[in-house]
mmCIF file of C-alpha atoms in Angstrom:
data_model
loop_
_atom_site.group_PDB
_atom_site.id
_atom_site.type_symbol
_atom_site.label_atom_id
_atom_site.label_comp_id
_atom_site.label_asym_id
_atom_site.label_seq_id
_atom_site.Cartn_x
_atom_site.Cartn_y
_atom_site.Cartn_z
ATOM 1 C CA MET A 1 58.853 9.133 66.713
ATOM 2 C CA PRO A 2 58.546 11.844 64.074
ATOM 3 C CA ASP A 3 57.062 9.432 61.535
ATOM 4 C CA ALA A 4 54.061 8.665 63.734
ATOM 5 C CA GLN A 5 53.294 12.378 64.121
ATOM 6 C CA ASP A 6 53.463 12.922 60.356
ATOM 7 C CA GLU A 7 50.915 10.182 59.686
ATOM 8 C CA ALA A 8 48.351 11.336 62.246
ATOM 9 C CA PRO A 9 46.686 14.051 60.093
ATOM 10 C CA ASP A 10 46.558 11.709 57.089
ATOM 11 C CA SER A 11 44.755 9.003 59.020
ATOM 12 C CA LYS A 12 41.625 11.200 59.162
ATOM 13 C CA LYS A 13 39.017 10.035 56.697
ATOM 14 C CA THR A 14 37.678 12.773 54.453
ATOM 15 C CA ARG A 15 34.471 12.639 52.529
ATOM 16 C CA LYS A 16 34.957 12.365 48.793
ATOM 17 C CA GLY A 17 32.868 14.214 46.237
ATOM 18 C CA GLY A 18 32.700 17.682 47.748
ATOM 19 C CA LYS A 19 29.280 19.340 47.851
ATOM 20 C CA ARG A 20 27.546 16.652 45.817
ATOM 21 C CA ALA A 21 28.311 13.947 48.365
ATOM 22 C CA LYS A 22 26.480 15.898 51.085
ATOM 23 C CA LYS A 23 23.166 15.851 49.225
ATOM 24 C CA GLY A 24 20.858 12.886 49.303
ATOM 25 C CA PRO A 25 20.134 10.789 46.216
ATOM 26 C CA LEU A 26 16.710 12.375 45.645
ATOM 27 C CA LYS A 27 18.143 15.896 45.707
ATOM 28 C CA ARG A 28 20.856 14.892 43.262
ATOM 29 C CA LEU A 29 18.240 13.304 40.977
ATOM 30 C CA ALA A 30 16.086 16.448 41.137
ATOM 31 C CA LEU A 31 19.134 18.582 40.295
ATOM 32 C CA PHE A 32 19.915 16.300 37.365
ATOM 33 C CA TYR A 33 16.397 16.707 35.930
ATOM 34 C CA ARG A 34 16.487 20.480 36.440
ATOM 35 C CA GLN A 35 19.744 20.605 34.501
ATOM 36 C CA ILE A 36 18.205 18.514 31.705
ATOM 37 C CA ILE A 37 15.259 20.924 31.406
ATOM 38 C CA ALA A 38 17.642 23.908 31.400
ATOM 39 C CA GLU A 39 19.685 22.391 28.571
ATOM 40 C CA LEU A 40 16.577 21.516 26.535
ATOM 41 C CA ARG A 41 15.469 25.156 26.731
ATOM 42 C CA LYS A 42 18.728 26.160 25.035
ATOM 43 C CA VAL A 43 18.087 23.898 22.027
ATOM 44 C CA VAL A 44 17.077 25.581 18.765
ATOM 45 C CA TRP A 45 14.251 23.372 17.532
ATOM 46 C CA PRO A 46 13.627 23.096 13.757
ATOM 47 C CA THR A 47 10.430 24.411 12.213
ATOM 48 C CA ARG A 48 7.938 22.048 10.624
ATOM 49 C CA ASN A 49 9.217 22.910 7.121
ATOM 50 C CA GLN A 50 12.838 22.284 8.117
ATOM 51 C CA LEU A 51 11.904 19.012 9.774
ATOM 52 C CA THR A 52 10.017 17.882 6.662
ATOM 53 C CA SER A 53 12.904 18.743 4.352
ATOM 54 C CA TYR A 54 15.495 17.066 6.606
ATOM 55 C CA THR A 55 13.360 13.932 6.895
ATOM 56 C CA THR A 56 12.842 13.815 3.126
ATOM 57 C CA ALA A 57 16.576 14.206 2.500
ATOM 58 C CA VAL A 58 17.390 11.357 4.897
ATOM 59 C CA ILE A 59 14.789 9.033 3.378
ATOM 60 C CA VAL A 60 16.000 9.757 -0.182
ATOM 61 C CA PHE A 61 19.617 9.177 0.860
ATOM 62 C CA VAL A 62 18.738 5.856 2.514
ATOM 63 C CA VAL A 63 16.781 4.678 -0.538
ATOM 64 C CA VAL A 64 19.696 5.591 -2.840
ATOM 65 C CA MET A 65 22.148 3.752 -0.608
ATOM 66 C CA ILE A 66 19.883 0.681 -0.489
ATOM 67 C CA GLY A 67 19.742 0.707 -4.298
ATOM 68 C CA LEU A 68 23.522 1.077 -4.565
ATOM 69 C CA VAL A 69 24.223 -1.790 -2.161
ATOM 70 C CA THR A 70 21.620 -3.948 -3.932
ATOM 71 C CA LEU A 71 23.273 -3.353 -7.315
ATOM 72 C CA ILE A 72 26.742 -4.113 -5.951
ATOM 73 C CA ASP A 73 25.464 -7.286 -4.254
ATOM 74 C CA TYR A 74 23.677 -8.383 -7.432
ATOM 75 C CA GLY A 75 26.779 -7.753 -9.532
ATOM 76 C CA LEU A 76 29.121 -9.552 -7.137
ATOM 77 C CA SER A 77 26.798 -12.554 -6.850
ATOM 78 C CA HIS A 78 26.685 -12.907 -10.643
ATOM 79 C CA ALA A 79 30.467 -12.493 -10.826
ATOM 80 C CA ALA A 80 30.910 -15.234 -8.215
ATOM 81 C CA LYS A 81 28.556 -17.557 -10.119
ATOM 82 C CA TYR A 82 30.495 -16.889 -13.321
ATOM 83 C CA VAL A 83 33.903 -17.522 -11.698
ATOM 84 C CA PHE A 84 32.958 -20.514 -9.537
ATOM 85 C CA GLY A 85 30.298 -21.973 -11.779
#
């Protein structure tokens, strides 16, 4: 039967994952951490002055937004009290 001959090569089980599947879990974990360290070395870290200015800008922005939301909430609560008594 020609169909049986065609299916014979496909019935072989192949390992999935390529080269990574051949390594053990500890080797893959070690490779993962080496790649993390390599990527962290590529990062351009801010100087202390840049970090201080960025942090100050974020804190000021958050305080302004808190004030804005507080004012809107205060105004809407008084408007609701006026409308609904």
